[in-house]
Amino acid sequence: MARARLGLGEAGDINTKRIDGTNRWRARVRYRDALGAYHWASAVGPTKTKATSDLRDKLDTLTGTAQIASVTTVGELCERWLDRALAESSAYWTRSDAAERRGSKPPRPQSMVHSVRAVRNIRARPGGIGDLRLNEATTLALETWLFEQAEESRGRAAEIRIVLRKAFHGAVRLGLLVTDPMAGVDSINRTDPRPIALKPEELRAIRSILTTSPNMQAAHTTVRNLDALIVILLGTGMRVGEAGALRWSDLDLDGHDPTVTISGTQVELKGKGVLRQDVPKTESSNRTLLLPPSVVDAIEGIRPAWWKPTDWVFPTRNGTPWNTGNAAKVLDRVVELSGGALQKHRVSFHKLRSTAATAIDEEHGQEIAGLVLGHKLTGITRTHYIARAPMAPDVRHTLERLVRSSLGTARVGEQETRKPAKGQHLRAV
């Protein structure tokens, strides 16, 4: 009788036999791997049962069934996807040419924090679905739970949905599931807030409270540097992370046209703290900006008497880059001290960037604003045929006027003309 044909990943009957002259047993079986090739596998043990058990464990690895057996719940599936995604992200973005390469790219390491948070919510006890078995994860069950999450936070639900879609898609691709239950789950409709441009009176209130209020509860150096940071964000439109990652080598203040070159951003990674990532948020964010006079004055006002090109423009007392999250806490304190003149939802570093973008758009249009802010070019011609100039358009006149509209009781360059002494740094708040 002909031997039965084995399917992919299947094994035949296990045969056992005592090894001649010993008290040990050998278990042997024929199996077919994932590519269709036939092989023999064997294992030896002190008893027939032990030899058979060891051979079954060996087969799990050889045929790939160990992976299927280990992924039995939604939580385990998402953890395995996350481990792979983190490894791919780390491997790609440690390449020296990562930013210049074209085509699809994995998320940057700092962006993976959203996926890590989503998996944590999926596996949360109670409230998560991490213990749900894969055969129980129907479209109805997944959609019902997701929309319960959306009632509390649409942003969180959207993050979770992205992870579940990727994890289940991978499960189908690897043969762990026949169909994808997430394929039929409806999308999470998010309502993003409209961009906010701060009014001149709000800008004046921020800087006036910051520099004159006796209740700021922040060191003088911290206040002065935060005011300079506000001026830089208003006068360049750069992201706060890009400003936090600036080194003195990125600035050219001595020429006829002072510039700042943006080639990195500040990130915070778990277990590593705050560090500079030598590629900005997107490949389009690499750019050189012309600096308005007010911004030059503000930067000169915080430049120490002794500095090295590799020193941070905004350092802590320990010589590390200032955590812009800590700087944001000082800005929150300004709102608290405003007595209602400032509203929390209108005051943030991102709103300063929006204010600069709005001012540029009103005088020069959206395309120029996008080039200054480092946004991606749109359209086939722009994306594939037009080389992007490293120098952003000159909008200094517009941004200089914006910065000067923020002047209150203190003027840029007049608030503190004395350069800090050597070794004087920002206080970590």
Short mmCIF file of C-alpha atoms in Angstrom, two decimals:
data_model
loop_
_atom_site.label_atom_id
_atom_site.label_comp_id
_atom_site.label_asym_id
_atom_site.label_seq_id
_atom_site.Cartn_x
_atom_site.Cartn_y
_atom_site.Cartn_z
CA MET A 1 0.00 0.00 0.00
CA ALA A 2 1.34 3.42 -0.97
CA ARG A 3 2.51 5.73 1.81
CA ALA A 4 0.04 8.54 2.52
CA ARG A 5 1.06 11.93 1.18
CA LEU A 6 1.79 14.43 3.95
CA GLY A 7 0.55 18.01 3.89
CA LEU A 8 2.80 20.99 4.48
CA GLY A 9 4.08 20.93 8.07
CA GLU A 10 2.67 17.47 8.71
CA ALA A 11 4.44 14.41 10.11
CA GLY A 12 3.75 10.71 9.76
CA ASP A 13 3.45 8.11 12.52
CA ILE A 14 6.26 8.05 15.07
CA ASN A 15 8.17 4.76 15.25
CA THR A 16 10.13 3.79 18.37
CA LYS A 17 12.84 1.18 18.82
CA ARG A 18 15.21 0.20 21.57
CA ILE A 19 18.81 0.91 20.69
CA ASP A 20 20.71 -2.40 20.52
CA GLY A 21 22.82 -3.17 23.58
CA THR A 22 21.46 -0.23 25.64
CA ASN A 23 18.46 0.76 27.73
CA ARG A 24 17.78 3.82 25.56
CA TRP A 25 15.07 4.34 22.94
CA ARG A 26 15.05 6.09 19.58
CA ALA A 27 11.92 7.71 18.15
CA ARG A 28 11.90 8.40 14.40
CA VAL A 29 9.41 10.07 12.05
CA ARG A 30 9.12 11.33 8.50
CA TYR A 31 7.83 14.88 8.02
CA ARG A 32 7.26 17.48 5.31
CA ASP A 33 8.49 21.05 5.82
CA ALA A 34 6.81 24.33 4.88
CA LEU A 35 8.46 24.26 1.42
CA GLY A 36 7.18 20.77 0.63
CA ALA A 37 10.45 18.85 1.10
CA TYR A 38 10.47 15.53 2.98
CA HIS A 39 12.87 14.86 5.88
CA TRP A 40 13.47 12.40 8.71
CA ALA A 41 13.78 13.46 12.34
CA SER A 42 14.69 11.45 15.41
CA ALA A 43 15.19 11.79 19.16
CA VAL A 44 16.73 9.54 21.81
CA GLY A 45 15.53 9.11 25.39
CA PRO A 46 15.81 6.78 28.39
CA THR A 47 12.24 5.55 27.81
CA LYS A 48 9.93 5.17 24.84
CA THR A 49 7.66 7.90 26.21
CA LYS A 50 10.50 10.38 26.74
CA ALA A 51 11.96 9.78 23.28
CA THR A 52 8.53 10.30 21.69
CA SER A 53 7.89 13.47 23.69
CA ASP A 54 11.27 14.95 22.76
CA LEU A 55 10.65 14.16 19.10
CA ARG A 56 7.27 15.90 19.16
CA ASP A 57 8.93 19.03 20.63
CA LYS A 58 11.56 18.85 17.92
CA LEU A 59 8.88 18.58 15.24
CA ASP A 60 7.18 21.70 16.55
CA THR A 61 10.31 23.67 15.70
CA LEU A 62 11.03 21.91 12.41
CA THR A 63 7.52 22.24 10.97
CA GLY A 64 6.71 25.67 12.40
CA THR A 65 3.82 24.45 14.55
CA ALA A 66 5.58 25.85 17.65
CA GLN A 67 4.78 29.34 16.43
CA ILE A 68 1.12 28.45 15.96
CA ALA A 69 0.94 26.74 19.34
CA SER A 70 2.52 29.71 21.13
CA VAL A 71 0.10 32.26 19.65
CA THR A 72 -3.22 31.30 21.15
CA THR A 73 -4.57 34.64 22.37
CA VAL A 74 -4.94 38.14 20.97
CA GLY A 75 -2.47 39.44 23.55
CA GLU A 76 0.21 36.95 22.53
CA LEU A 77 -0.39 37.69 18.85
CA CYS A 78 0.05 41.45 19.42
CA GLU A 79 3.16 40.93 21.56
CA ARG A 80 4.80 38.86 18.82
CA TRP A 81 3.93 41.51 16.21
CA LEU A 82 5.29 44.28 18.47
CA ASP A 83 8.59 42.47 19.06
CA ARG A 84 9.11 42.14 15.31
CA ALA A 85 8.08 45.73 14.59
CA LEU A 86 10.45 47.09 17.25
CA ALA A 87 13.31 45.02 15.87
CA GLU A 88 12.66 46.20 12.29
CA SER A 89 12.44 49.84 13.39
CA SER A 90 15.69 49.67 15.37
CA ALA A 91 17.56 47.84 12.60
CA TYR A 92 16.50 50.28 9.89
CA TRP A 93 16.95 53.59 11.70
CA THR A 94 20.44 52.73 12.94
CA ARG A 95 21.60 52.76 9.31
CA SER A 96 23.67 55.80 8.45
CA ASP A 97 21.72 56.32 5.20
CA ALA A 98 18.26 55.65 6.64
CA ALA A 99 16.89 59.14 6.02
CA GLU A 100 18.09 59.25 2.39
CA ARG A 101 16.64 55.89 1.32
CA ARG A 102 13.46 55.98 -0.76
CA GLY A 103 10.41 53.75 -0.49
CA SER A 104 8.47 52.33 2.42
CA LYS A 105 10.14 52.77 5.80
CA PRO A 106 9.31 51.34 9.23
CA PRO A 107 8.21 53.77 11.95
CA ARG A 108 10.97 55.57 13.82
CA PRO A 109 11.78 54.23 17.31
CA GLN A 110 10.09 57.18 19.05
CA SER A 111 6.93 56.58 17.01
CA MET A 112 6.76 53.00 18.27
CA VAL A 113 5.71 54.34 21.68
CA HIS A 114 2.17 54.52 20.28
CA SER A 115 2.24 50.82 19.39
CA VAL A 116 3.70 49.89 22.77
CA ARG A 117 0.93 51.82 24.49
CA ALA A 118 -1.72 50.18 22.29
CA VAL A 119 -0.51 46.66 23.08
CA ARG A 120 -0.49 47.54 26.78
CA ASN A 121 -4.14 48.60 26.51
CA ILE A 122 -5.02 45.44 24.58
CA ARG A 123 -3.52 43.27 27.33
CA ALA A 124 -4.86 45.37 30.22
CA ARG A 125 -6.55 43.53 33.06
CA PRO A 126 -9.38 44.25 33.46
CA GLY A 127 -10.78 45.90 30.38
CA GLY A 128 -8.55 44.48 27.63
CA ILE A 129 -9.06 41.62 25.19
CA GLY A 130 -5.60 40.13 25.54
CA ASP A 131 -6.97 36.85 26.94
CA LEU A 132 -9.41 36.39 24.05
CA ARG A 133 -8.44 33.31 22.02
CA LEU A 134 -7.87 33.74 18.31
CA ASN A 135 -10.85 31.58 17.39
CA GLU A 136 -12.99 33.78 19.66
CA ALA A 137 -11.79 37.05 18.12
CA THR A 138 -14.70 37.64 15.74
CA THR A 139 -15.31 40.87 13.86
CA LEU A 140 -18.29 41.60 16.12
CA ALA A 141 -16.29 41.04 19.32
CA LEU A 142 -13.38 43.21 18.16
CA GLU A 143 -15.56 46.05 16.86
CA THR A 144 -17.73 46.09 19.98
CA TRP A 145 -14.67 46.39 22.24
CA LEU A 146 -12.98 49.00 20.04
CA PHE A 147 -15.99 51.27 20.06
CA GLU A 148 -16.21 50.95 23.84
CA GLN A 149 -12.65 52.27 23.90
CA ALA A 150 -13.61 55.06 21.49
CA GLU A 151 -16.27 56.29 23.90
CA GLU A 152 -13.48 57.06 26.38
CA SER A 153 -10.79 58.17 23.91
CA ARG A 154 -10.99 58.17 20.13
CA GLY A 155 -7.26 58.69 19.86
CA ARG A 156 -6.52 55.64 21.99
CA ALA A 157 -9.02 53.52 20.05
CA ALA A 158 -7.45 54.57 16.76
CA GLU A 159 -3.99 53.55 18.02
CA ILE A 160 -5.31 50.16 19.12
CA ARG A 161 -7.08 49.58 15.80
CA ILE A 162 -3.85 50.15 13.86
CA VAL A 163 -2.01 47.54 15.94
CA LEU A 164 -4.83 44.99 15.72
CA ARG A 165 -5.06 45.39 11.94
CA LYS A 166 -1.32 44.83 11.50
CA ALA A 167 -1.18 41.92 13.93
CA PHE A 168 -4.14 40.05 12.43
CA HIS A 169 -2.98 40.76 8.88
CA GLY A 170 0.35 39.19 9.79
CA ALA A 171 -1.43 36.20 11.37
CA VAL A 172 -3.27 35.51 8.11
CA ARG A 173 -0.10 35.94 6.06
CA LEU A 174 1.77 33.45 8.24
CA GLY A 175 -1.08 30.95 8.17
CA LEU A 176 -2.07 31.31 11.83
CA LEU A 177 -5.56 32.33 10.75
CA VAL A 178 -7.58 31.65 7.62
CA THR A 179 -9.46 34.95 7.63
CA ASP A 180 -8.79 38.38 9.10
CA PRO A 181 -11.52 39.41 11.57
CA MET A 182 -10.20 43.00 11.61
CA ALA A 183 -10.88 43.40 7.88
CA GLY A 184 -14.54 44.09 8.57
CA VAL A 185 -14.09 46.33 11.63
CA ASP A 186 -15.28 49.88 10.93
CA SER A 187 -12.80 52.74 11.18
CA ILE A 188 -12.61 55.11 14.16
CA ASN A 189 -13.69 58.58 13.12
CA ARG A 190 -11.46 61.12 14.81
CA THR A 191 -12.26 64.80 15.18
CA ASP A 192 -8.94 66.63 15.03
CA PRO A 193 -8.97 70.17 16.45
CA ARG A 194 -8.64 73.10 14.09
CA PRO A 195 -5.23 74.81 13.96
CA ILE A 196 -4.87 77.67 16.42
CA ALA A 197 -2.89 80.85 15.76
CA LEU A 198 -2.20 82.84 18.91
CA LYS A 199 -3.18 86.50 18.94
CA PRO A 200 -0.57 89.23 19.62
CA GLU A 201 -2.12 89.96 23.03
CA GLU A 202 -1.77 86.28 23.98
CA LEU A 203 1.86 86.21 22.90
CA ARG A 204 2.57 89.39 24.88
CA ALA A 205 0.84 87.91 27.95
CA ILE A 206 2.92 84.71 27.75
CA ARG A 207 6.24 86.49 27.56
CA SER A 208 5.32 89.16 30.08
CA ILE A 209 4.18 86.65 32.73
CA LEU A 210 7.18 84.44 32.06
CA THR A 211 9.75 87.20 32.49
CA THR A 212 8.14 89.41 35.16
CA SER A 213 5.96 87.27 37.43
CA PRO A 214 7.53 86.65 40.88
CA ASN A 215 5.51 83.42 41.22
CA MET A 216 7.01 81.50 38.30
CA GLN A 217 8.85 79.09 40.65
CA ALA A 218 11.58 78.58 38.05
CA ALA A 219 15.25 79.49 37.99
CA HIS A 220 16.24 82.76 36.30
CA THR A 221 18.29 80.86 33.72
CA THR A 222 15.34 78.58 32.95
CA VAL A 223 13.04 81.57 32.43
CA ARG A 224 15.51 83.35 30.16
CA ASN A 225 16.15 80.28 28.04
CA LEU A 226 12.46 79.44 27.77
CA ASP A 227 11.75 82.97 26.55
CA ALA A 228 14.50 82.52 23.94
CA LEU A 229 12.95 79.19 22.94
CA ILE A 230 9.58 80.90 22.41
CA VAL A 231 11.23 83.52 20.20
CA ILE A 232 12.99 80.80 18.17
CA LEU A 233 9.77 78.86 17.61
CA LEU A 234 7.87 82.00 16.56
CA GLY A 235 10.71 83.26 14.37
CA THR A 236 11.43 79.99 12.55
CA GLY A 237 8.32 77.80 12.76
CA MET A 238 10.48 74.82 13.70
CA ARG A 239 9.21 71.98 15.86
CA VAL A 240 10.07 72.15 19.55
CA GLY A 241 11.91 68.83 19.25
CA GLU A 242 14.05 70.29 16.48
CA ALA A 243 14.88 73.30 18.66
CA GLY A 244 15.69 71.05 21.62
CA ALA A 245 18.17 69.10 19.47
CA LEU A 246 20.09 72.16 18.27
CA ARG A 247 23.84 72.34 18.80
CA TRP A 248 25.93 75.46 18.32
CA SER A 249 27.40 73.88 15.18
CA ASP A 250 23.91 74.03 13.63
CA LEU A 251 23.92 77.83 13.86
CA ASP A 252 25.75 80.37 11.71
CA LEU A 253 25.22 83.75 13.39
CA ASP A 254 28.26 85.60 12.12
CA GLY A 255 27.52 85.88 8.41
CA HIS A 256 25.49 88.51 6.57
CA ASP A 257 22.52 86.13 6.51
CA PRO A 258 22.43 84.17 9.80
CA THR A 259 21.02 80.64 9.44
CA VAL A 260 20.08 77.53 11.38
CA THR A 261 20.39 74.06 9.87
CA ILE A 262 17.84 71.49 11.07
CA SER A 263 19.18 67.95 10.74
CA GLY A 264 17.84 66.17 13.81
CA THR A 265 15.20 66.15 16.49
CA GLN A 266 14.88 65.39 20.18
CA VAL A 267 13.36 62.07 21.16
CA GLU A 268 12.73 60.34 24.45
CA LEU A 269 13.14 56.56 24.50
CA LYS A 270 12.25 54.30 27.37
CA GLY A 271 15.35 53.31 29.32
CA LYS A 272 17.55 55.81 27.43
CA GLY A 273 16.02 59.18 28.35
CA VAL A 274 16.24 62.26 26.13
CA LEU A 275 18.63 62.11 23.20
CA ARG A 276 19.21 63.58 19.76
CA GLN A 277 18.03 61.59 16.75
CA ASP A 278 20.27 62.51 13.83
CA VAL A 279 17.35 62.55 11.40
CA PRO A 280 14.38 64.89 11.88
CA LYS A 281 10.74 63.83 11.95
CA THR A 282 10.55 63.34 8.17
CA GLU A 283 13.11 63.40 5.35
CA SER A 284 11.51 66.67 4.18
CA SER A 285 12.38 68.25 7.52
CA ASN A 286 16.08 68.56 6.67
CA ARG A 287 16.37 72.25 5.85
CA THR A 288 18.25 75.49 6.45
CA LEU A 289 16.34 78.56 7.63
CA LEU A 290 17.28 82.21 7.46
CA LEU A 291 17.02 83.80 10.91
CA PRO A 292 15.20 87.09 11.57
CA PRO A 293 17.17 89.68 13.62
CA SER A 294 15.05 89.15 16.74
CA VAL A 295 15.84 85.45 16.75
CA VAL A 296 19.55 86.14 16.34
CA ASP A 297 19.39 88.54 19.30
CA ALA A 298 17.59 85.96 21.43
CA ILE A 299 20.13 83.25 20.63
CA GLU A 300 23.07 85.56 21.25
CA GLY A 301 21.50 86.42 24.60
CA ILE A 302 21.74 82.80 25.82
CA ARG A 303 25.06 81.84 24.21
CA PRO A 304 27.64 81.29 26.95
CA ALA A 305 31.00 83.01 26.87
CA TRP A 306 32.73 79.65 26.38
CA TRP A 307 31.14 77.03 24.16
CA LYS A 308 32.05 74.19 21.81
CA PRO A 309 30.35 73.43 18.48
CA THR A 310 29.04 70.15 19.90
CA ASP A 311 27.44 71.81 22.95
CA TRP A 312 23.65 71.96 23.16
CA VAL A 313 21.99 75.31 22.61
CA PHE A 314 19.56 74.36 25.40
CA PRO A 315 21.51 72.24 27.93
CA THR A 316 20.73 71.17 31.47
CA ARG A 317 23.22 71.74 34.27
CA ASN A 318 24.60 68.25 33.52
CA GLY A 319 25.34 69.09 29.89
CA THR A 320 22.51 66.95 28.50
CA PRO A 321 19.80 68.30 26.16
CA TRP A 322 16.97 70.02 27.99
CA ASN A 323 13.83 67.88 28.02
CA THR A 324 11.26 69.94 26.13
CA GLY A 325 8.59 68.13 28.12
CA ASN A 326 9.97 69.82 31.23
CA ALA A 327 10.00 73.14 29.39
CA ALA A 328 6.30 72.61 28.60
CA LYS A 329 5.59 72.37 32.36
CA VAL A 330 6.97 75.87 32.81
CA LEU A 331 4.73 77.05 29.98
CA ASP A 332 1.75 75.46 31.76
CA ARG A 333 2.71 77.44 34.84
CA VAL A 334 2.48 80.64 32.79
CA VAL A 335 -1.11 79.76 31.90
CA GLU A 336 -1.95 79.15 35.58
CA LEU A 337 -0.58 82.55 36.53
CA SER A 338 -2.49 84.40 33.81
CA GLY A 339 -5.68 84.57 35.88
CA GLY A 340 -7.80 83.41 32.96
CA ALA A 341 -6.19 85.68 30.35
CA LEU A 342 -4.67 82.57 28.74
CA GLN A 343 -6.49 79.31 28.03
CA LYS A 344 -4.64 76.01 28.38
CA HIS A 345 -5.93 74.54 25.09
CA ARG A 346 -4.52 77.55 23.21
CA VAL A 347 -1.02 77.66 24.70
CA SER A 348 1.61 75.09 23.74
CA PHE A 349 4.82 74.85 21.74
CA HIS A 350 2.86 73.35 18.84
CA LYS A 351 0.53 76.37 18.84
CA LEU A 352 3.57 78.63 18.44
CA ARG A 353 4.52 76.66 15.33
CA SER A 354 0.95 77.00 14.05
CA THR A 355 1.09 80.75 14.69
CA ALA A 356 4.26 81.06 12.61
CA ALA A 357 2.75 78.90 9.84
CA THR A 358 -0.38 81.04 9.74
CA ALA A 359 1.64 84.25 9.47
CA ILE A 360 3.69 82.84 6.57
CA ASP A 361 0.59 81.54 4.79
CA GLU A 362 -1.17 84.91 4.99
CA GLU A 363 1.70 86.66 3.18
CA HIS A 364 3.33 83.94 1.07
CA GLY A 365 0.85 81.08 0.69
CA GLN A 366 0.63 77.46 1.82
CA GLU A 367 3.44 76.13 -0.38
CA ILE A 368 6.03 78.52 1.05
CA ALA A 369 4.77 77.81 4.57
CA GLY A 370 5.18 74.07 3.95
CA LEU A 371 8.77 74.51 2.75
CA VAL A 372 9.70 76.60 5.80
CA LEU A 373 8.02 74.16 8.20
CA GLY A 374 9.62 71.12 6.55
CA HIS A 375 6.46 69.46 5.27
CA LYS A 376 6.45 66.81 2.57
CA LEU A 377 5.97 67.88 -1.03
CA THR A 378 2.74 66.65 -2.60
CA GLY A 379 2.01 65.67 -6.19
CA ILE A 380 3.82 63.31 -8.56
CA THR A 381 5.94 66.01 -10.20
CA ARG A 382 7.12 67.50 -6.92
CA THR A 383 7.73 64.12 -5.30
CA HIS A 384 9.58 62.40 -8.13
CA TYR A 385 11.03 65.11 -10.36
CA ILE A 386 11.73 68.33 -8.45
CA ALA A 387 14.85 68.39 -6.26
CA ARG A 388 14.12 70.17 -3.02
CA ALA A 389 16.35 73.15 -2.24
CA PRO A 390 18.18 72.82 1.09
CA MET A 391 17.59 76.50 1.88
CA ALA A 392 14.00 77.36 2.79
CA PRO A 393 12.40 80.51 1.29
CA ASP A 394 13.23 83.83 2.91
CA VAL A 395 10.31 84.81 5.14
CA ARG A 396 12.35 86.72 7.72
CA HIS A 397 10.39 89.93 7.34
CA THR A 398 7.11 88.15 8.12
CA LEU A 399 8.46 86.26 11.13
CA GLU A 400 10.35 89.28 12.47
CA ARG A 401 7.08 91.19 12.56
CA LEU A 402 5.41 88.24 14.33
CA VAL A 403 8.11 88.10 17.01
CA ARG A 404 7.93 91.82 17.62
CA SER A 405 4.17 91.56 18.06
CA SER A 406 4.92 89.41 21.12
CA LEU A 407 6.95 92.14 22.81
CA GLY A 408 5.49 93.27 26.10
CA THR A 409 7.35 94.81 28.95
CA ALA A 410 10.55 93.16 27.75
CA ARG A 411 12.07 93.43 24.30
CA VAL A 412 14.13 90.82 22.53
CA GLY A 413 17.78 91.39 23.37
CA GLU A 414 16.94 93.93 26.09
CA GLN A 415 15.56 91.55 28.69
CA GLU A 416 19.01 90.14 29.49
CA THR A 417 22.02 91.50 27.66
CA ARG A 418 24.60 89.93 29.95
CA LYS A 419 25.90 86.60 28.68
CA PRO A 420 25.74 83.81 31.22
CA ALA A 421 28.90 82.85 33.01
CA LYS A 422 30.74 79.74 32.05
CA GLY A 423 29.04 76.63 33.36
CA GLN A 424 25.63 78.30 33.77
CA HIS A 425 22.94 76.00 32.40
CA LEU A 426 19.24 75.38 32.40
CA ARG A 427 17.79 73.95 35.54
CA ALA A 428 16.05 70.60 35.04
CA VAL A 429 12.48 71.27 36.14
#
